[in-house]
Coordinates of N, CA and C in Angstrom, one line a residue:
M1 N 23.5 2.4 14.5 CA 23.4 2.9 13.2 C 22.8 1.8 12.3
L2 N 21.7 2.1 11.6 CA 21.0 1.1 10.8 C 21.7 0.9 9.5
Q3 N 21.6 -0.4 9.1 CA 22.2 -0.9 7.9 C 21.0 -1.4 7.0
I4 N 21.2 -1.5 5.7 CA 20.1 -2.0 4.9 C 19.8 -3.5 5.4
G5 N 18.5 -3.7 5.5 CA 18.0 -5.0 6.0 C 17.6 -5.0 7.5
D6 N 18.1 -4.0 8.2 CA 17.8 -3.9 9.7 C 16.4 -3.6 9.9
K7 N 15.9 -4.1 11.0 CA 14.5 -3.8 11.4 C 14.4 -2.4 12.0
M8 N 13.2 -1.8 11.8 CA 13.0 -0.4 12.3 C 12.9 -0.5 13.8
P9 N 13.7 0.4 14.4 CA 13.6 0.5 15.9 C 12.3 1.2 16.3
D10 N 11.8 0.8 17.4 CA 10.6 1.4 17.9 C 10.9 2.8 18.5
F11 N 9.9 3.7 18.4 CA 10.0 5.0 19.0 C 8.6 5.5 19.4
N12 N 8.6 6.4 20.3 CA 7.4 7.0 20.8 C 7.8 8.5 21.1
L13 N 7.3 9.4 20.3 CA 7.7 10.8 20.3 C 6.5 11.7 20.3
L14 N 6.7 12.9 20.9 CA 5.6 13.9 20.9 C 5.4 14.5 19.6
G15 N 4.1 14.4 19.1 CA 3.8 15.0 17.8 C 3.3 16.4 17.9
V16 N 3.2 17.1 16.8 CA 2.8 18.5 16.8 C 1.4 18.8 17.3
W17 N 0.6 17.8 17.3 CA -0.8 18.0 17.8 C -0.9 17.6 19.3
G18 N 0.2 17.5 20.0 CA 0.2 17.3 21.4 C 0.0 15.9 21.9
K19 N 0.1 14.9 21.1 CA -0.1 13.5 21.5 C 1.2 12.8 21.2
M20 N 1.5 11.7 22.0 CA 2.6 10.9 21.8 C 2.3 10.0 20.6
R21 N 3.3 9.9 19.7 CA 3.0 9.1 18.4 C 4.1 8.1 18.3
N22 N 3.8 7.0 17.6 CA 4.8 5.9 17.5 C 4.7 5.3 16.1
N23 N 5.7 4.5 15.8 CA 5.8 3.8 14.5 C 4.8 2.7 14.3
Y24 N 4.2 2.2 15.4 CA 3.1 1.2 15.3 C 1.8 1.7 14.7
E25 N 1.7 3.1 14.7 CA 0.5 3.6 14.1 C 0.4 3.3 12.6
Y26 N 1.5 3.0 12.0 CA 1.6 2.7 10.6 C 1.9 1.3 10.3
A27 N 1.5 0.4 11.2 CA 1.9 -1.0 11.0 C 1.3 -1.6 9.7
D28 N 0.2 -1.0 9.2 CA -0.4 -1.6 8.0 C 0.1 -1.0 6.7
K29 N 1.1 -0.1 6.8 CA 1.6 0.5 5.6 C 2.6 -0.4 4.9
Y30 N 2.5 -0.4 3.5 CA 3.5 -1.2 2.8 C 4.9 -0.6 2.7
A31 N 4.9 0.7 2.8 CA 6.1 1.5 2.8 C 6.0 2.6 3.8
L32 N 7.1 2.8 4.6 CA 7.1 3.9 5.6 C 8.4 4.6 5.5
A33 N 8.3 5.9 5.2 CA 9.5 6.7 5.2 C 9.7 7.5 6.5
I34 N 10.8 7.3 7.1 CA 11.2 8.1 8.3 C 12.1 9.2 7.8
I35 N 11.8 10.4 7.9 CA 12.6 11.5 7.4 C 13.0 12.4 8.5
F36 N 14.3 12.5 8.7 CA 14.9 13.4 9.7 C 14.9 14.8 9.0
T37 N 14.2 15.7 9.6 CA 14.1 17.0 8.9 C 14.0 18.1 10.0
C38 N 13.8 19.3 9.6 CA 13.7 20.4 10.5 C 13.0 21.6 9.9
N39 N 12.8 22.7 10.6 CA 12.3 23.9 10.1 C 13.4 24.9 9.7
S40 N 14.6 24.7 10.2 CA 15.6 25.8 10.2 C 16.6 25.8 9.1
N41 N 16.6 24.8 8.2 CA 17.6 24.9 7.1 C 16.9 24.9 5.7
K42 N 17.6 25.5 4.8 CA 17.1 25.7 3.4 C 16.8 24.4 2.7
Y43 N 17.6 23.4 3.0 CA 17.4 22.1 2.3 C 16.0 21.5 2.8
S44 N 15.8 21.4 4.1 CA 14.6 20.8 4.6 C 13.4 21.7 4.1
Q45 N 13.5 23.0 4.1 CA 12.4 23.8 3.6 C 12.2 23.6 2.1
A46 N 13.2 23.5 1.3 CA 13.0 23.2 -0.1 C 12.4 21.9 -0.4
Y47 N 12.6 20.9 0.4 CA 12.1 19.6 0.2 C 10.7 19.4 0.8
S48 N 10.2 20.3 1.6 CA 8.9 20.1 2.3 C 7.8 19.9 1.3
E49 N 7.6 20.8 0.3 CA 6.5 20.7 -0.7 C 6.6 19.4 -1.4
R50 N 7.9 18.9 -1.8 CA 8.0 17.7 -2.6 C 7.6 16.5 -1.7
L51 N 7.9 16.5 -0.4 CA 7.5 15.4 0.4 C 6.0 15.3 0.6
I52 N 5.4 16.5 0.6 CA 3.9 16.5 0.7 C 3.3 15.9 -0.6
K53 N 3.9 16.3 -1.7 CA 3.4 15.8 -3.0 C 3.6 14.3 -3.1
L54 N 4.8 13.8 -2.6 CA 5.1 12.4 -2.6 C 4.1 11.6 -1.7
F55 N 3.8 12.2 -0.6 CA 2.8 11.6 0.4 C 1.5 11.5 -0.3
D56 N 1.0 12.6 -0.9 CA -0.3 12.6 -1.5 C -0.4 11.7 -2.7
Q57 N 0.7 11.5 -3.4 CA 0.7 10.7 -4.6 C 0.6 9.2 -4.2
Y58 N 1.2 8.8 -3.1 CA 1.3 7.4 -2.8 C 0.5 6.9 -1.6
E59 N -0.2 7.9 -0.9 CA -0.9 7.5 0.3 C -1.9 6.4 0.0
E60 N -2.7 6.5 -1.1 CA -3.7 5.4 -1.4 C -3.0 4.1 -1.6
D61 N -1.7 4.1 -1.9 CA -1.0 2.8 -2.2 C -0.4 2.3 -0.9
N62 N -0.8 2.8 0.3 CA -0.4 2.4 1.6 C 1.0 2.8 1.9
F63 N 1.3 4.1 1.6 CA 2.6 4.7 1.9 C 2.4 5.8 3.0
A64 N 3.3 6.0 3.9 CA 3.2 7.0 4.9 C 4.6 7.6 5.2
I65 N 4.6 8.8 5.7 CA 5.8 9.5 6.1 C 5.7 10.0 7.6
I66 N 6.8 9.8 8.3 CA 6.9 10.4 9.6 C 8.1 11.3 9.5
G67 N 7.9 12.6 9.8 CA 9.0 13.5 9.8 C 9.4 13.7 11.3
I68 N 10.7 13.5 11.5 CA 11.3 13.6 12.9 C 12.3 14.8 12.9
N69 N 12.0 15.7 13.9 CA 12.9 16.9 14.1 C 13.7 16.6 15.3
S70 N 15.0 16.4 15.1 CA 16.0 16.0 16.2 C 16.9 17.2 16.6
N71 N 16.7 18.3 15.9 CA 17.6 19.5 16.3 C 17.4 20.0 17.7
D72 N 18.5 20.4 18.3 CA 18.5 21.0 19.6 C 17.9 22.4 19.5
D73 N 16.6 22.5 20.0 CA 15.9 23.8 19.8 C 16.5 24.9 20.7
S74 N 17.4 24.6 21.6 CA 18.0 25.7 22.4 C 19.0 26.4 21.6
Q75 N 19.5 25.7 20.5 CA 20.5 26.4 19.6 C 19.8 26.8 18.3
S76 N 18.6 26.3 18.1 CA 17.9 26.5 16.8 C 16.4 26.8 17.2
P77 N 16.1 28.1 17.5 CA 14.7 28.4 17.9 C 13.6 28.1 16.9
E78 N 14.0 28.0 15.6 CA 13.0 27.7 14.6 C 12.6 26.2 14.7
D79 N 13.2 25.4 15.6 CA 12.9 24.0 15.7 C 12.2 23.7 17.0
T80 N 11.6 24.7 17.7 CA 10.8 24.4 18.9 C 9.5 23.8 18.5
M81 N 8.9 23.2 19.4 CA 7.6 22.6 19.1 C 6.6 23.6 18.6
E82 N 6.6 24.8 19.2 CA 5.7 25.9 18.7 C 5.9 26.1 17.2
M83 N 7.2 26.2 16.8 CA 7.5 26.5 15.4 C 7.2 25.3 14.5
M84 N 7.3 24.1 15.1 CA 6.9 22.9 14.3 C 5.4 22.9 14.1
V85 N 4.6 23.3 15.1 CA 3.2 23.3 14.9 C 2.8 24.3 13.8
K86 N 3.5 25.5 13.8 CA 3.2 26.5 12.7 C 3.5 25.9 11.4
A87 N 4.7 25.2 11.3 CA 5.0 24.6 10.0 C 4.0 23.5 9.6
A88 N 3.5 22.7 10.5 CA 2.5 21.7 10.3 C 1.3 22.3 9.7
Y89 N 0.8 23.4 10.3 CA -0.4 24.1 9.8 C -0.1 24.7 8.4
H90 N 1.1 25.3 8.2 CA 1.5 25.9 6.9 C 1.4 24.8 5.8
Y91 N 1.9 23.6 6.1 CA 1.8 22.5 5.1 C 0.6 21.7 5.1
K92 N -0.4 22.1 6.0 CA -1.7 21.4 6.1 C -1.6 20.0 6.5
L93 N -0.6 19.7 7.4 CA -0.4 18.3 7.8 C -1.7 17.8 8.6
H94 N -2.4 18.8 9.2 CA -3.6 18.4 9.9 C -4.7 17.8 9.0
E95 N -4.6 18.0 7.7 CA -5.5 17.5 6.7 C -5.0 16.2 6.1
R96 N -3.8 15.7 6.6 CA -3.2 14.5 6.1 C -2.8 13.7 7.3
N97 N -2.6 12.4 7.0 CA -2.1 11.5 8.0 C -0.5 11.4 8.0
F98 N 0.1 12.6 8.1 CA 1.5 12.8 7.9 C 2.0 13.3 9.3
L99 N 2.7 12.5 10.0 CA 3.2 12.8 11.3 C 4.4 13.7 11.3
Y100 N 4.5 14.6 12.2 CA 5.7 15.4 12.4 C 5.9 15.4 13.9
V101 N 7.1 14.9 14.4 CA 7.3 14.6 15.8 C 8.7 15.2 16.2
K102 N 8.8 15.4 17.5 CA 10.1 15.9 18.1 C 10.9 14.8 18.8
D103 N 12.1 14.7 18.4 CA 13.1 13.8 19.1 C 13.9 14.6 20.0
D104 N 13.3 15.0 21.1 CA 14.0 15.9 22.1 C 15.3 15.4 22.7
T105 N 15.3 14.1 22.9 CA 16.5 13.5 23.5 C 17.6 13.2 22.5
Q106 N 17.2 13.2 21.2 CA 18.1 12.9 20.1 C 18.4 11.4 20.0
E107 N 17.8 10.6 20.9 CA 18.1 9.1 20.9 C 17.6 8.4 19.7
V108 N 16.5 8.9 19.1 CA 16.0 8.2 17.9 C 17.0 8.5 16.7
A109 N 17.4 9.7 16.6 CA 18.4 10.0 15.5 C 19.6 9.2 15.7
K110 N 20.1 9.0 16.9 CA 21.3 8.2 17.1 C 21.1 6.7 16.8
T111 N 19.9 6.2 17.2 CA 19.6 4.8 16.9 C 19.5 4.5 15.4
F112 N 18.9 5.5 14.7 CA 18.9 5.3 13.2 C 20.2 5.5 12.6
G113 N 21.0 6.3 13.2 CA 22.3 6.7 12.6 C 22.2 7.9 11.7
A114 N 21.1 8.8 12.0 CA 20.9 10.0 11.2 C 22.0 11.0 11.5
S115 N 22.4 11.7 10.4 CA 23.4 12.8 10.6 C 22.9 14.1 10.0
Y116 N 22.0 14.1 9.0 CA 21.6 15.3 8.3 C 20.1 15.6 8.3
N117 N 19.8 16.8 8.0 CA 18.4 17.2 7.7 C 18.4 17.8 6.3
P118 N 17.7 17.2 5.4 CA 16.9 16.0 5.5 C 17.7 14.7 5.2
E119 N 17.3 13.6 5.8 CA 17.8 12.3 5.6 C 16.7 11.3 5.7
V120 N 16.7 10.4 4.7 CA 15.6 9.4 4.6 C 16.0 8.0 5.0
F121 N 15.0 7.3 5.7 CA 15.2 5.9 6.0 C 13.8 5.3 5.6
L122 N 13.8 4.5 4.5 CA 12.6 3.9 4.0 C 12.5 2.4 4.4
F123 N 11.4 2.0 4.9 CA 11.1 0.7 5.4 C 10.0 0.0 4.6
N124 N 10.2 -1.3 4.3 CA 9.1 -2.1 3.6 C 8.0 -2.5 4.6
S125 N 7.1 -3.4 4.1 CA 6.0 -3.8 5.0 C 6.5 -4.7 6.1
K126 N 7.6 -5.3 6.0 CA 8.2 -6.1 7.1 C 9.0 -5.2 8.1
R127 N 9.0 -3.9 7.8 CA 9.8 -2.9 8.5 C 11.3 -3.2 8.5
E128 N 11.7 -3.6 7.3 CA 13.2 -3.8 7.1 C 13.6 -2.5 6.3
L129 N 14.8 -2.0 6.6 CA 15.3 -0.9 5.9 C 15.7 -1.2 4.5
V130 N 15.1 -0.6 3.5 CA 15.4 -0.9 2.1 C 16.1 0.2 1.4
Y131 N 16.0 1.4 2.0 CA 16.7 2.6 1.4 C 17.1 3.6 2.4
K132 N 18.2 4.2 2.3 CA 18.6 5.3 3.2 C 19.4 6.3 2.4
G133 N 19.2 7.6 2.7 CA 20.0 8.6 2.1 C 19.2 9.8 1.6
A134 N 19.6 10.2 0.4 CA 19.1 11.5 -0.2 C 17.6 11.3 -0.7
I135 N 17.0 12.5 -0.8 CA 15.6 12.5 -1.4 C 15.7 12.5 -3.0
D136 N 16.6 13.4 -3.5 CA 16.8 13.4 -4.9 C 18.1 14.1 -5.2
D137 N 18.4 14.5 -6.4 CA 19.7 15.1 -6.8 C 19.6 16.6 -7.1
A138 N 18.5 17.3 -6.8 CA 18.4 18.7 -7.1 C 17.6 19.4 -6.1
W139 N 18.1 19.8 -5.0 CA 17.3 20.4 -3.9 C 16.8 21.7 -4.3
E140 N 17.5 22.5 -5.1 CA 17.0 23.9 -5.4 C 15.8 24.0 -6.3
N141 N 15.7 23.0 -7.2 CA 14.7 23.1 -8.3 C 14.2 21.7 -8.7
E142 N 13.0 21.4 -8.3 CA 12.6 20.1 -8.6 C 12.4 19.8 -10.1
T143 N 12.3 20.8 -10.9 CA 12.1 20.6 -12.4 C 13.4 20.1 -13.0
V144 N 14.5 20.2 -12.3 CA 15.7 19.6 -12.9 C 16.2 18.3 -12.3
V145 N 15.4 17.7 -11.5 CA 15.7 16.5 -10.8 C 15.9 15.4 -11.9
T146 N 17.0 14.7 -11.9 CA 17.2 13.6 -12.8 C 17.2 12.2 -12.1
Q147 N 17.4 12.3 -10.8 CA 17.4 11.1 -9.9 C 16.4 11.3 -8.7
A148 N 15.2 10.8 -8.8 CA 14.3 10.9 -7.7 C 14.4 9.7 -6.8
Y149 N 15.5 9.7 -6.0 CA 15.9 8.5 -5.3 C 14.7 8.0 -4.4
L150 N 14.2 8.8 -3.6 CA 13.2 8.4 -2.6 C 11.9 7.9 -3.4
E151 N 11.4 8.7 -4.3 CA 10.2 8.3 -5.1 C 10.5 6.9 -5.8
D152 N 11.6 6.8 -6.4 CA 11.9 5.5 -7.1 C 11.9 4.3 -6.0
A153 N 12.5 4.6 -4.9 CA 12.6 3.6 -3.8 C 11.2 3.2 -3.3
V154 N 10.4 4.2 -3.2 CA 9.0 4.0 -2.7 C 8.3 3.1 -3.7
E155 N 8.4 3.4 -5.0 CA 7.8 2.6 -6.1 C 8.3 1.1 -6.0
Y156 N 9.6 1.0 -5.9 CA 10.1 -0.4 -5.8 C 9.5 -1.1 -4.6
C157 N 9.5 -0.4 -3.5 CA 9.0 -1.0 -2.2 C 7.6 -1.4 -2.3
L158 N 6.8 -0.5 -2.9 CA 5.3 -0.8 -3.0 C 5.1 -1.9 -4.0
D159 N 6.0 -2.1 -4.9 CA 5.9 -3.2 -5.9 C 6.5 -4.5 -5.4
G160 N 7.1 -4.5 -4.2 CA 7.7 -5.6 -3.6 C 9.0 -6.0 -4.2
I161 N 9.6 -5.1 -4.8 CA 10.9 -5.3 -5.5 C 12.1 -4.7 -4.7
D162 N 13.2 -5.4 -4.7 CA 14.4 -4.9 -4.0 C 14.8 -3.6 -4.6
V163 N 15.1 -2.6 -3.8 CA 15.6 -1.3 -4.3 C 17.1 -1.6 -4.8
D164 N 17.3 -1.2 -6.1 CA 18.7 -1.5 -6.6 C 19.7 -0.4 -6.3
F165 N 19.3 0.6 -5.5 CA 20.3 1.6 -5.1 C 19.9 1.9 -3.6
P166 N 20.2 1.0 -2.7 CA 19.7 1.1 -1.4 C 20.3 2.2 -0.5
E167 N 21.5 2.7 -1.0 CA 22.1 3.8 -0.2 C 22.6 4.9 -1.2
V168 N 22.2 6.1 -0.9 CA 22.7 7.3 -1.7 C 23.1 8.3 -0.7
P169 N 24.3 8.7 -0.6 CA 24.8 9.6 0.4 C 24.0 11.0 0.3
V170 N 23.8 11.6 1.4 CA 23.1 12.9 1.5 C 24.2 13.9 1.0
T171 N 23.9 14.6 -0.1 CA 24.8 15.6 -0.5 C 24.2 17.0 -0.3
F172 N 22.9 17.1 -0.1 CA 22.2 18.3 0.1 C 21.5 18.2 1.5
G173 N 22.1 18.9 2.5 CA 21.5 18.9 3.8 C 22.5 19.5 4.8
E174 N 22.0 19.8 6.0 CA 22.9 20.3 7.0 C 22.9 19.3 8.2
P175 N 24.0 19.3 8.9 CA 24.1 18.3 10.0 C 23.0 18.6 11.0
I176 N 22.5 17.5 11.7 CA 21.6 17.7 12.8 C 22.3 18.6 13.8
I177 N 21.6 19.4 14.5 CA 22.1 20.3 15.5 C 22.1 19.5 16.8
W178 N 23.2 19.0 17.2 CA 23.3 18.1 18.4 C 23.3 19.0 19.7
K179 N 22.8 18.5 20.7 CA 22.9 19.1 22.0 C 24.4 19.1 22.4
P180 N 24.9 20.0 23.1 CA 26.3 20.0 23.5 C 26.7 18.7 24.2
G181 N 27.7 18.1 23.7 CA 28.2 16.8 24.3 C 27.4 15.6 23.8
N182 N 26.4 15.8 23.0 CA 25.5 14.6 22.6 C 25.8 14.1 21.2
E183 N 26.7 14.8 20.4 CA 27.0 14.4 19.1 C 27.6 13.0 19.0
P184 N 27.0 12.1 18.3 CA 27.6 10.7 18.3 C 28.9 10.7 17.5
E185 N 29.7 9.7 17.7 CA 31.0 9.5 17.0 C 30.8 9.5 15.5
Y186 N 29.8 8.7 15.0 CA 29.6 8.6 13.6 C 29.4 9.9 12.9
A187 N 28.7 10.8 13.6 CA 28.4 12.2 13.1 C 29.6 13.0 13.1
K188 N 30.5 12.9 14.1 CA 31.8 13.6 14.1 C 32.6 13.2 12.9
M189 N 32.6 12.0 12.5 CA 33.4 11.5 11.4 C 32.9 12.0 10.1
K190 N 31.6 12.3 10.0 CA 31.0 12.8 8.7 C 31.2 14.3 8.6
S191 N 31.5 15.1 9.7 CA 31.6 16.5 9.7 C 32.9 16.9 9.0

């Protein structure tokens, strides 16, 4: 389970365009957000457009996002690779350098300590964890957001400043759908 200041674990996962993708592809980025997300819950769906806007807003500043779907697709058919590809086309990820990958074994989610969809892990240019938790404080309506946690953390990170709110608990999200017998102890304690 990652703590603030920990180094990003390496991973190599199958992406929606049929290629294996890894975190080294973004070695040159000043800020990299790893977002555990999915196709199947209302929170992840509600945040999808906001994450695209955030990516578009900061991409030129050397910011990137990797979306990781760790849900067990045998229990959640909306989270199969086929459905992930459809979502990627819907959000025009093929026009962006925005990766969406499948964590089929759920080992990456466990290594990060992810519990929810969506849940953010933001790393600086040294690939140290500088923020983890919620995207913002108003999942249903972005016009009423008062705390844009992820966006603020990205700005701090890009400016080389320590994030003064490094952890914000996820209050809007659903638990990752774990394979039977695969749910980690830390996730059981949060349920």
